[in-house]
Coordinates of C-alpha atoms and ligand atoms in Angstrom, one line a residue:
M1 CA 93.8 100.1 97.4
I2 CA 93.3 98.0 100.5
G3 CA 95.6 98.4 103.6
I4 CA 99.0 96.9 103.7
Q5 CA 98.2 94.5 106.6
D6 CA 95.2 93.1 104.8
R7 CA 97.2 92.8 101.6
K8 CA 99.8 90.7 103.4
L9 CA 97.2 88.4 104.7
V10 CA 95.7 87.8 101.3
L11 CA 99.0 87.2 99.7
W12 CA 100.0 84.6 102.3
N13 CA 96.7 82.8 101.7
I14 CA 97.3 82.9 97.9
G15 CA 100.9 81.7 98.4
V16 CA 99.8 78.6 100.4
A17 CA 97.0 77.9 97.9
Y18 CA 99.4 77.7 95.0
I19 CA 101.9 75.6 96.8
A20 CA 99.1 73.1 97.4
F21 CA 98.1 73.4 93.7
L22 CA 101.7 72.7 92.6
I23 CA 102.0 69.4 94.7
G24 CA 98.4 68.4 94.0
T25 CA 98.6 68.7 90.2
F26 CA 101.9 66.8 90.2
C27 CA 100.1 63.9 92.0
G28 CA 97.4 64.2 89.3
L29 CA 100.1 63.7 86.6
L30 CA 101.4 60.5 88.4
Q31 CA 97.8 59.2 88.7
V32 CA 97.0 59.3 85.0
F33 CA 100.2 57.4 84.2
I34 CA 99.7 54.8 86.9
R35 CA 96.1 54.2 85.8
N36 CA 97.4 53.6 82.3
D37 CA 100.0 51.0 83.5
A38 CA 102.7 53.3 82.2
L39 CA 104.4 54.0 85.5
D40 CA 105.4 51.7 88.4
L41 CA 105.9 53.4 91.7
P42 CA 108.8 52.6 94.0
A43 CA 107.9 50.3 96.9
W44 CA 107.7 53.2 99.5
L45 CA 105.1 55.1 97.5
D46 CA 101.6 53.9 97.0
Y47 CA 98.9 55.0 94.5
Y48 CA 96.4 55.7 97.3
Q49 CA 98.9 57.9 99.1
I50 CA 99.2 60.0 96.0
L51 CA 95.5 60.0 95.4
T52 CA 94.8 61.1 99.0
A53 CA 97.3 63.9 98.6
H54 CA 95.7 64.9 95.3
G55 CA 92.2 65.1 96.6
V56 CA 93.1 66.8 99.9
L57 CA 95.6 69.3 98.5
L58 CA 93.4 70.4 95.5
A59 CA 89.8 69.9 96.6
L60 CA 90.3 70.9 100.2
I61 CA 93.4 73.0 100.6
Y62 CA 93.9 74.9 97.4
T63 CA 90.2 75.9 97.3
T64 CA 90.0 76.9 101.0
F65 CA 93.1 79.1 101.1
F66 CA 92.2 80.7 97.8
I67 CA 88.6 81.3 98.9
F68 CA 89.7 83.0 102.1
A69 CA 92.2 85.1 100.1
F70 CA 89.4 86.3 97.8
F71 CA 87.0 86.9 100.7
I72 CA 89.5 88.9 102.8
A73 CA 90.4 91.0 99.8
G74 CA 86.8 91.7 98.8
M75 CA 85.6 92.4 102.4
S76 CA 88.5 94.8 102.9
K77 CA 87.8 96.4 99.6
T78 CA 84.0 96.8 100.1
L79 CA 83.7 97.3 103.8
G80 CA 87.0 99.0 104.6
N81 CA 90.3 97.9 106.2
F82 CA 90.3 95.4 109.0
G83 CA 90.4 96.6 112.6
P84 CA 93.0 95.1 115.0
K85 CA 90.6 92.4 116.4
V86 CA 89.4 91.3 113.0
S87 CA 93.0 91.2 111.8
L88 CA 94.1 89.1 114.8
F89 CA 91.3 86.5 114.2
A90 CA 92.0 86.3 110.5
W91 CA 95.7 85.7 111.1
L92 CA 95.0 83.1 113.8
G93 CA 92.6 81.4 111.4
F94 CA 95.3 81.4 108.7
I95 CA 97.9 80.0 111.0
V96 CA 95.7 77.2 112.5
T97 CA 94.5 76.2 109.1
L98 CA 98.1 76.1 107.9
I99 CA 99.2 74.0 110.9
G100 CA 96.4 71.5 110.2
T101 CA 97.4 71.4 106.5
V102 CA 101.1 70.8 107.2
L103 CA 100.3 68.0 109.7
A104 CA 97.8 66.4 107.3
T105 CA 100.4 66.5 104.5
I106 CA 103.1 64.9 106.7
M107 CA 100.7 62.1 107.7
I108 CA 99.8 61.4 104.1
I109 CA 103.4 61.5 102.9
S110 CA 104.6 59.3 105.7
G111 CA 102.0 56.7 104.6
K112 CA 99.9 56.9 107.8
A113 CA 96.8 58.3 106.1
S114 CA 96.0 56.7 102.7
V115 CA 92.3 57.1 103.3
L116 CA 91.5 59.4 100.5
Y117 CA 90.0 62.8 101.0
T118 CA 86.6 61.4 102.1
F119 CA 88.4 59.3 104.9
Y120 CA 85.6 56.7 105.0
A121 CA 85.7 54.4 108.0
P122 CA 86.5 51.6 108.6
L123 CA 89.7 52.6 106.8
K124 CA 91.8 53.9 109.7
A125 CA 94.5 56.6 109.5
S126 CA 96.7 57.8 112.3
G127 CA 94.8 59.7 114.9
W128 CA 96.9 62.7 114.1
Y129 CA 95.4 62.9 110.6
Y130 CA 92.0 63.4 112.1
V131 CA 93.4 66.0 114.5
A132 CA 94.9 67.8 111.5
L133 CA 91.5 67.8 109.7
A134 CA 89.8 69.2 112.8
L135 CA 92.5 72.0 112.9
V136 CA 91.8 72.9 109.3
V137 CA 88.1 73.3 110.0
I138 CA 88.7 75.2 113.2
G139 CA 91.1 77.5 111.4
T140 CA 88.5 78.3 108.8
W141 CA 86.0 79.0 111.5
L142 CA 88.4 81.5 113.1
S143 CA 88.8 83.2 109.7
S144 CA 85.0 83.1 109.2
F145 CA 84.4 84.8 112.6
A146 CA 86.9 87.5 111.6
L147 CA 84.9 88.2 108.5
I148 CA 81.6 88.1 110.3
G149 CA 83.0 90.5 113.0
H150 CA 84.1 92.9 110.2
Y151 CA 80.6 92.7 108.7
I152 CA 78.9 93.3 112.0
A153 CA 81.0 96.4 112.7
W154 CA 80.1 97.8 109.2
K155 CA 76.4 97.1 109.9
K156 CA 76.7 99.0 113.1
R157 CA 78.2 102.0 111.4
N158 CA 75.6 101.9 108.6
K159 CA 72.4 101.2 110.4
G160 CA 69.5 100.1 108.2
Q161 CA 71.5 99.9 105.0
L162 CA 71.9 96.8 102.8
S163 CA 75.5 95.6 102.8
P164 CA 77.4 95.7 99.5
L165 CA 76.7 92.6 97.3
F166 CA 80.2 91.2 97.7
A167 CA 79.8 91.3 101.5
F168 CA 76.3 89.8 101.4
M169 CA 77.5 86.9 99.3
T170 CA 80.6 86.3 101.4
I171 CA 78.4 86.2 104.6
S172 CA 76.0 83.8 102.9
T173 CA 78.8 81.5 101.9
I174 CA 80.2 81.6 105.4
I175 CA 76.9 80.8 107.0
L176 CA 76.6 77.8 104.7
W177 CA 80.2 76.7 105.6
I178 CA 79.7 77.0 109.4
I179 CA 76.4 75.0 109.4
A180 CA 78.0 72.4 107.0
C181 CA 81.1 71.9 109.1
L182 CA 79.0 70.9 112.2
G183 CA 78.7 67.5 110.6
V184 CA 82.3 66.9 109.9
V185 CA 83.4 68.3 113.2
T186 CA 81.0 66.0 115.0
T187 CA 82.1 62.9 113.3
V188 CA 85.9 63.7 113.5
V189 CA 85.8 64.7 117.1
F190 CA 83.3 62.2 118.6
Q191 CA 83.9 59.2 116.3
Y192 CA 87.2 59.2 114.4
I193 CA 89.6 60.6 117.0
P194 CA 88.5 58.4 119.9
W195 CA 88.6 55.4 117.6
A196 CA 91.8 56.1 115.9
F197 CA 93.7 56.7 119.2
G198 CA 92.3 53.4 120.5
W199 CA 90.1 54.8 123.2
V200 CA 87.1 52.9 121.7
D201 CA 87.2 49.7 119.6
T202 CA 84.6 50.3 117.0
I203 CA 83.1 53.1 114.9
N204 CA 79.6 53.4 113.6
V205 CA 80.4 53.5 109.9
E206 CA 77.1 54.4 108.4
L207 CA 76.7 57.3 110.8
S208 CA 80.2 58.6 110.1
R209 CA 79.5 58.5 106.3
S210 CA 76.2 60.3 106.8
L211 CA 77.8 63.0 108.9
F212 CA 80.6 63.3 106.3
W213 CA 78.1 63.8 103.4
Y214 CA 76.0 66.2 105.5
F215 CA 79.2 68.3 105.1
G216 CA 80.4 66.9 101.8
H217 CA 77.7 68.3 99.6
P218 CA 77.6 71.8 100.9
L219 CA 81.4 71.6 100.6
V220 CA 81.0 71.7 96.9
Y221 CA 78.9 74.9 97.3
F222 CA 81.6 76.3 99.5
W223 CA 83.9 76.0 96.4
L224 CA 81.3 77.1 93.9
L225 CA 79.7 80.2 95.6
P226 CA 83.0 82.2 95.7
A227 CA 83.2 81.5 91.9
Y228 CA 79.6 82.7 91.6
I229 CA 80.6 85.9 93.5
A230 CA 83.1 86.6 90.8
W231 CA 80.5 85.8 88.1
Y232 CA 77.9 88.1 89.7
V233 CA 80.1 90.9 91.0
V234 CA 83.3 91.0 88.9
I235 CA 82.2 89.9 85.5
P236 CA 79.7 92.7 84.9
K237 CA 82.5 95.2 85.6
L238 CA 84.8 93.5 83.1
V239 CA 82.1 93.6 80.4
G240 CA 81.3 97.2 81.2
T241 CA 77.9 97.0 82.8
K242 CA 76.1 96.8 86.1
V243 CA 74.9 93.8 88.1
F244 CA 71.8 92.6 86.2
S245 CA 69.6 92.4 89.3
D246 CA 70.7 92.9 92.9
S247 CA 67.7 91.2 94.4
L248 CA 68.0 88.2 92.1
A249 CA 71.6 87.8 93.0
R250 CA 70.9 88.0 96.7
F251 CA 67.9 85.7 96.5
S252 CA 69.9 83.0 94.6
F253 CA 72.5 82.9 97.4
V254 CA 69.8 82.6 100.0
L255 CA 68.4 79.6 98.1
F256 CA 71.8 78.0 98.0
I257 CA 72.0 78.2 101.8
L258 CA 68.6 76.5 102.0
F259 CA 69.0 73.8 99.5
S260 CA 72.6 72.7 99.6
I261 CA 72.7 71.2 103.1
P262 CA 69.7 68.8 103.6
V263 CA 70.8 66.7 100.6
G264 CA 73.9 64.7 101.5
F265 CA 72.1 61.3 101.0
H266 CA 72.4 61.7 97.2
H267 CA 76.0 60.6 97.7
Q268 CA 74.8 57.5 99.6
L269 CA 72.1 56.2 97.3
T270 CA 73.7 52.7 97.1
E271 CA 74.2 52.4 100.8
P272 CA 72.1 50.1 103.0
G273 CA 70.9 51.4 106.3
I274 CA 69.1 54.5 105.0
S275 CA 65.6 53.8 103.8
S276 CA 64.5 54.8 100.3
F277 CA 62.0 57.3 101.7
W278 CA 64.8 59.5 103.1
K279 CA 66.9 59.1 100.0
F280 CA 64.0 60.1 97.9
L281 CA 63.2 63.2 100.0
Q282 CA 66.8 64.4 99.8
V283 CA 66.9 63.7 96.1
V284 CA 63.9 66.0 95.7
L285 CA 65.5 68.7 97.8
T286 CA 68.7 68.2 95.7
F287 CA 66.8 69.1 92.5
M288 CA 65.6 72.3 94.1
V289 CA 69.2 73.6 93.7
I290 CA 68.5 73.8 89.9
V291 CA 66.4 76.9 90.6
P292 CA 69.2 79.2 91.9
S293 CA 71.6 77.6 89.3
L294 CA 69.3 78.6 86.4
M295 CA 68.7 82.0 88.0
T296 CA 72.5 82.4 87.9
A297 CA 72.8 81.3 84.3
F298 CA 70.0 83.6 83.3
S299 CA 71.6 86.6 84.9
M300 CA 74.9 85.9 83.4
F301 CA 73.6 85.7 79.9
A302 CA 71.4 88.8 80.5
T303 CA 74.6 90.6 81.6
F304 CA 76.4 89.5 78.5
E305 CA 73.6 90.5 76.1
I306 CA 73.1 93.9 77.7
S307 CA 76.8 94.6 77.5
G308 CA 77.1 93.4 73.9
R309 CA 74.2 95.4 72.7
K310 CA 75.5 98.5 74.5
K311 CA 78.6 98.1 72.5
G312 CA 76.7 97.9 69.2
G313 CA 76.0 94.2 68.8
T314 CA 72.8 93.6 66.8
G315 CA 70.6 90.7 65.7
L316 CA 70.0 87.6 67.7
F317 CA 73.7 86.9 68.5
G318 CA 75.6 89.9 67.3
W319 CA 76.2 91.0 71.0
F320 CA 78.2 87.8 71.5
T321 CA 81.1 89.0 69.3
K322 CA 81.2 92.3 71.3
L323 CA 82.3 90.6 74.5
P324 CA 85.8 91.4 75.7
W325 CA 87.4 88.2 74.4
K326 CA 90.9 89.6 74.5
D327 CA 90.7 90.1 78.2
V328 CA 91.9 86.9 79.8
R329 CA 90.3 87.8 83.1
F330 CA 87.0 87.5 81.2
T331 CA 87.7 84.7 78.8
S332 CA 88.9 82.3 81.6
I333 CA 85.7 82.8 83.5
F334 CA 83.5 82.5 80.4
I335 CA 85.1 79.1 79.6
A336 CA 84.6 78.2 83.3
M337 CA 80.9 78.9 82.9
A338 CA 80.7 76.9 79.7
F339 CA 82.1 73.9 81.4
F340 CA 79.4 74.2 84.0
I341 CA 76.7 73.4 81.5
P342 CA 77.7 69.8 81.0
G343 CA 78.9 69.7 84.6
G344 CA 75.5 70.7 85.9
A345 CA 73.7 68.2 83.5
G346 CA 76.0 65.4 84.7
G347 CA 75.1 66.4 88.3
I348 CA 71.4 65.8 87.6
I349 CA 72.3 62.4 86.3
N350 CA 74.4 61.5 89.4
A351 CA 71.7 62.7 91.8
S352 CA 68.9 60.7 90.0
F353 CA 68.0 57.7 92.1
Q354 CA 68.2 55.2 89.3
M355 CA 70.9 56.6 87.0
N356 CA 73.2 56.8 90.0
E357 CA 73.3 53.0 89.9
L358 CA 75.0 53.2 86.5
V359 CA 77.7 55.7 87.3
H360 CA 78.3 55.1 91.0
N361 CA 82.0 54.6 91.8
T362 CA 83.0 54.7 88.2
L363 CA 85.4 57.0 86.4
W364 CA 82.3 59.0 85.2
I365 CA 82.3 60.6 88.7
V366 CA 85.9 61.6 88.4
G367 CA 85.0 63.2 85.0
H368 CA 82.1 64.9 86.6
F369 CA 84.0 66.7 89.4
H370 CA 86.8 67.7 87.1
I371 CA 84.3 69.6 84.9
T372 CA 82.7 71.2 88.0
V373 CA 85.4 71.9 90.5
G374 CA 88.4 71.2 88.3
A375 CA 87.2 73.6 85.5
P376 CA 84.5 76.0 86.5
V377 CA 85.7 76.7 90.0
A378 CA 89.5 76.3 89.3
M379 CA 89.3 78.4 86.0
T380 CA 87.3 81.1 87.8
F381 CA 90.0 81.2 90.5
M382 CA 92.6 81.5 87.7
G383 CA 90.7 84.4 86.2
I384 CA 90.7 86.1 89.7
T385 CA 94.4 85.3 90.2
F386 CA 95.4 87.3 87.1
W387 CA 94.1 90.6 88.6
L388 CA 94.1 89.9 92.4
I389 CA 97.9 89.3 92.7
P390 CA 99.0 92.3 90.7
Y391 CA 96.4 94.4 92.4
L392 CA 98.0 93.4 95.8
T393 CA 101.6 93.6 94.8
G394 CA 101.4 96.7 92.6
R395 CA 103.2 94.9 89.8
K396 CA 102.3 95.0 86.2
F397 CA 100.4 92.2 84.4
T398 CA 102.6 92.7 81.4
K399 CA 101.6 91.9 77.8
Q400 CA 103.8 88.9 77.8
L401 CA 102.3 87.5 81.0
Q402 CA 98.8 88.1 79.5
K403 CA 99.8 86.1 76.5
L404 CA 101.1 83.3 78.7
A405 CA 97.9 83.5 80.7
F406 CA 95.9 82.9 77.5
I407 CA 98.0 79.9 76.6
Q408 CA 97.5 78.6 80.1
V409 CA 93.8 79.0 80.1
I410 CA 93.4 77.4 76.6
S411 CA 95.7 74.5 77.5
W412 CA 93.7 73.9 80.7
T413 CA 90.6 73.8 78.6
I414 CA 91.9 71.3 76.0
G415 CA 93.5 69.1 78.7
M416 CA 90.3 69.1 80.8
L417 CA 88.1 68.3 77.7
L418 CA 90.3 65.3 76.8
M419 CA 90.7 64.0 80.3
S420 CA 87.1 64.5 81.5
T421 CA 85.5 63.2 78.3
S422 CA 87.5 60.0 78.4
Q423 CA 86.8 59.6 82.1
H424 CA 83.0 60.0 81.5
I425 CA 83.0 57.4 78.7
L426 CA 85.4 55.0 80.4
G427 CA 83.2 55.2 83.5
L428 CA 80.0 54.4 81.5
L429 CA 81.8 51.3 80.1
G430 CA 82.7 50.1 83.6
A431 CA 86.1 51.6 84.5
P432 CA 86.2 52.0 88.3
R433 CA 87.3 55.1 90.1
R434 CA 89.9 55.0 92.9
T435 CA 91.8 52.1 91.4
A436 CA 95.5 52.1 90.5
Y437 CA 95.3 50.0 87.3
S438 CA 92.4 47.9 86.2
G439 CA 92.7 45.7 83.1
Y440 CA 90.1 43.2 84.4
N441 CA 92.8 40.6 84.3
G442 CA 93.3 41.2 80.6
H443 CA 89.8 40.0 79.7
P444 CA 89.4 40.5 75.9
S445 CA 85.9 42.1 75.8
T446 CA 86.8 44.6 78.5
L447 CA 90.1 45.5 76.8
D448 CA 88.0 46.0 73.7
W449 CA 85.7 48.5 75.5
F450 CA 88.7 50.5 76.7
S451 CA 90.4 50.7 73.3
G452 CA 88.3 53.5 71.6
I453 CA 89.7 56.8 70.8
L454 CA 88.0 58.6 73.6
S455 CA 87.2 55.6 75.8
N456 CA 90.9 55.1 76.4
H457 CA 93.2 55.5 79.4
V458 CA 95.8 56.9 77.0
T459 CA 93.5 59.8 76.0
M460 CA 93.0 60.4 79.7
A461 CA 96.8 60.5 80.2
V462 CA 97.3 62.8 77.3
G463 CA 94.7 65.2 78.8
G464 CA 96.3 64.9 82.2
T465 CA 99.7 65.7 80.9
I466 CA 98.4 68.8 79.1
L467 CA 96.7 69.8 82.3
F468 CA 99.9 69.4 84.3
I469 CA 101.9 71.6 81.8
S470 CA 99.2 74.2 82.0
A471 CA 99.4 74.0 85.8
M472 CA 103.1 74.7 85.7
L473 CA 102.6 77.6 83.4
L474 CA 100.1 79.0 86.0
I475 CA 102.7 78.6 88.8
Y476 CA 105.2 80.5 86.6
I477 CA 102.7 83.3 86.1
V478 CA 101.8 83.4 89.8
A479 CA 105.5 83.6 90.8
N480 CA 106.1 86.4 88.3
L481 CA 103.1 88.4 89.5
L482 CA 104.3 87.9 93.1
F483 CA 108.0 88.5 92.8
V484 CA 109.4 89.4 89.4
S485 CA 107.2 91.5 87.2
P486 CA 108.1 95.2 87.2
K487 CA 106.3 97.5 89.6
A488 CA 103.6 99.7 88.1
K489 CA 104.4 103.4 88.0
L490 CA 102.0 104.9 85.5
K491 CA 98.4 105.1 86.4
K492 CA 97.4 102.9 83.4
D493 CA 99.6 100.0 84.6
F494 CA 98.0 99.7 88.0
V495 CA 95.6 96.7 88.0
E496 CA 92.2 97.4 89.6
F497 CA 89.9 95.3 91.8
P498 CA 86.9 95.0 89.5
I499 CA 83.6 95.4 91.3
A500 CA 80.5 96.2 89.4
E501 CA 77.9 98.7 90.6
S502 CA 74.8 97.0 92.0
D503 CA 71.5 98.9 92.3
T504 CA 69.9 98.1 95.7
S505 CA 67.0 100.5 95.4
H506 CA 64.5 97.7 94.7
T507 CA 66.1 95.1 96.9
P508 CA 63.8 94.0 99.8
K509 CA 65.5 94.5 103.2
F510 CA 64.3 91.1 104.5
L511 CA 66.8 89.4 102.2
E512 CA 69.5 90.4 104.7
N513 CA 67.6 89.1 107.7
W514 CA 69.9 86.2 108.3
W515 CA 67.9 84.7 111.2
I516 CA 65.0 84.0 108.8
W517 CA 67.2 82.0 106.4
I518 CA 69.2 80.2 109.2
G519 CA 65.8 79.3 110.7
V520 CA 64.4 77.9 107.4
A521 CA 67.7 76.1 106.7
V522 CA 67.7 74.4 110.2
A523 CA 64.0 73.4 109.8
L524 CA 64.8 71.7 106.4
I525 CA 67.9 70.0 107.9
I526 CA 65.9 68.7 110.8
M527 CA 63.2 67.4 108.5
A528 CA 65.7 65.6 106.2
Y529 CA 68.1 64.3 108.8
A530 CA 66.6 64.0 112.3
L531 CA 64.9 60.6 111.9
P532 CA 67.3 58.8 109.7
L533 CA 70.3 59.9 111.8
S534 CA 68.6 58.9 115.0
D535 CA 67.9 55.5 113.5
L536 CA 71.5 55.1 112.5
I537 CA 72.7 56.1 116.0
H538 CA 70.5 53.5 117.6
N539 CA 70.7 50.7 115.1
A540 CA 73.8 50.8 112.9
P541 CA 76.5 48.3 113.9
G542 CA 80.1 49.4 114.6
S543 CA 83.2 48.2 112.9
R544 CA 86.8 47.7 113.9
G545 CA 89.4 49.7 111.9
H546 CA 91.2 48.4 108.8
I547 CA 94.5 49.5 107.5
T548 CA 94.5 48.1 103.9
W549 CA 97.8 49.7 102.7
Ligands
HEM601 C1 96.9 68.4 86.5 C2 95.6 68.4 86.7 C3 94.8 67.2 87.2 C4 95.0 65.9 86.8 C5 95.9 65.3 85.8 C6 94.0 65.1 87.6 C7 93.8 63.7 87.5 C8 93.0 63.0 88.4 C9 92.7 61.6 88.2 C10 93.3 60.7 87.2 C11 91.9 61.2 89.2 C12 91.2 59.9 89.5 C13 91.9 58.9 90.2 C14 91.1 57.6 90.5 O1 89.9 57.7 90.8 O2 91.8 56.6 90.5 C15 91.6 62.4 90.0 C16 90.9 62.4 91.2 C17 90.5 63.6 91.8 N1 90.8 64.9 91.4 FE1 92.0 65.5 89.9 N2 93.3 66.0 88.4 C18 93.8 67.3 88.2 C19 93.3 68.4 88.7 C20 92.4 68.5 89.7 C21 91.9 69.7 90.3 C22 92.3 71.1 89.9 C23 91.0 69.4 91.3 C24 90.2 70.2 92.2 C25 90.3 71.5 92.5 C26 91.0 67.9 91.4 C27 90.2 67.2 92.2 C28 90.2 65.8 92.3 C29 89.5 65.0 93.3 C30 88.6 65.6 94.4 C31 89.7 63.7 93.0 C32 89.1 62.5 93.7 C33 90.0 61.9 94.7 C34 89.4 60.6 95.3 O3 88.7 59.9 94.6 O4 89.7 60.4 96.5 N3 91.8 67.4 90.4 N4 92.3 63.5 89.4
CU602 CU1 76.4 66.3 96.3

């Protein structure tokens, strides 16, 4: 059991994550009804205000707080309790991130920041909104430094040893995060803040977008890698085996550091101001990420097969039935992985130079990120929640709560299937994303496209409603595990922190030489970004701000 101080910190992080989840999913519910023309908002509330809150609170805030909760718990578990300095930094990080979050939320709710979670210029929010975003990032850096400090202290005590897999993966993710944030910090501090407070008149829009996406793509890996940590480190334990290959696991994380940063232009394929050559180069680098992704898929299925056969599964697929389907901690994550198959395939479509033309800015994209972050990442976090909270509070995950958890996971699956499938198809037929209600002025042929069973805003709303009910069920389970469920007394009622054994005897030591990987990553970044960014700095025009709401 990890120390009481560390436990408190983790629980606070989880608490904030789920408050954000509660408000964010409520916004999602409103959105599906507004898009369906079934709900009119009062004059003081605007669709884009709600959509900003939804994107920020779920994609940025829920994920970030949950990820740090998981990291802190895992680092304390595998490397030992935090010392006083590490603890101090981690608390400071939590508090600064929280202040940024509250300030950003106030700005959004008071209608001063309806700029969506990508805050593209020349849309102009209150300067305080950008200050809030900077605080969120700085807070996460403080927490990151705390974890790095903890890791360095462990390394000093264990000279020459490879760190535990959980710690290795956490440090990889944090290195990725710190390098990625350099882009967003640069644009927020040097471009947005001076412009929003009126110290300068114009902003270099294309530069700001490029710096945003330099951060925005690795951001998705900052969400995904913690989920992968659970897949690599927790899942083998739940299915009763060891990590399939320690060196494969470590190497795949190294590849994610290398190939998830120099690729942001794949979000800007339709933008003028960046020549096709640089877009093409970054698209090629984007596709490199398929390698560690398939390595991950391979190791997962190898883990499943080994475990199933050990339990007596025979034939080509007999092992499949032997997996612990009745364990919701496993099943939720298995479904998460299954969602990632169409999710990843959709990603290849989006990143393809030509096919991007077809799906750009349509509801297809919304369908895509709900079956990548909204299902694989979120459902993995749900699976973690079911054991992490009772592990920390010493409460029981009762039979009744386990049943509810199953209903929750299955309803999330059904809701997500309905909502995202309809979004994908509607998008292909031309329904735009980020629009309150679009009936193309009642044009008959368009209305005809949008009146299929799946290609229908009603289907999307039904899916969204099921999702919202599922979200509330999850909040109920979380509240129970935090405050209500009876304390465990018997040994069998205590919930464990599942960490699988990982055999490091064949793992090459250089995999943990971070300077090599940081060096290669920086070289790739310079290659992909130095010339086009310098071109933008010197040649792209500036724009005055616009407040369109
Ligand atoms: C109750 C569950 C949810 C519902 C009903 C829902 C619904 C929606 C809808 C309808 C949109 C599209 C709005 C538009 O483009 O006009 C949207 C956007 C979005 N959703 Fe969700 N969603 C849910 C959960 C989630 C979760 C769990 C995440 C991430 C962890 C997420 C992340 C996003 C993001 C990043 C956007 C894009 C915002 C933007 O374009 O600025 N959503 N959601
Ligand atoms: Cu991307």
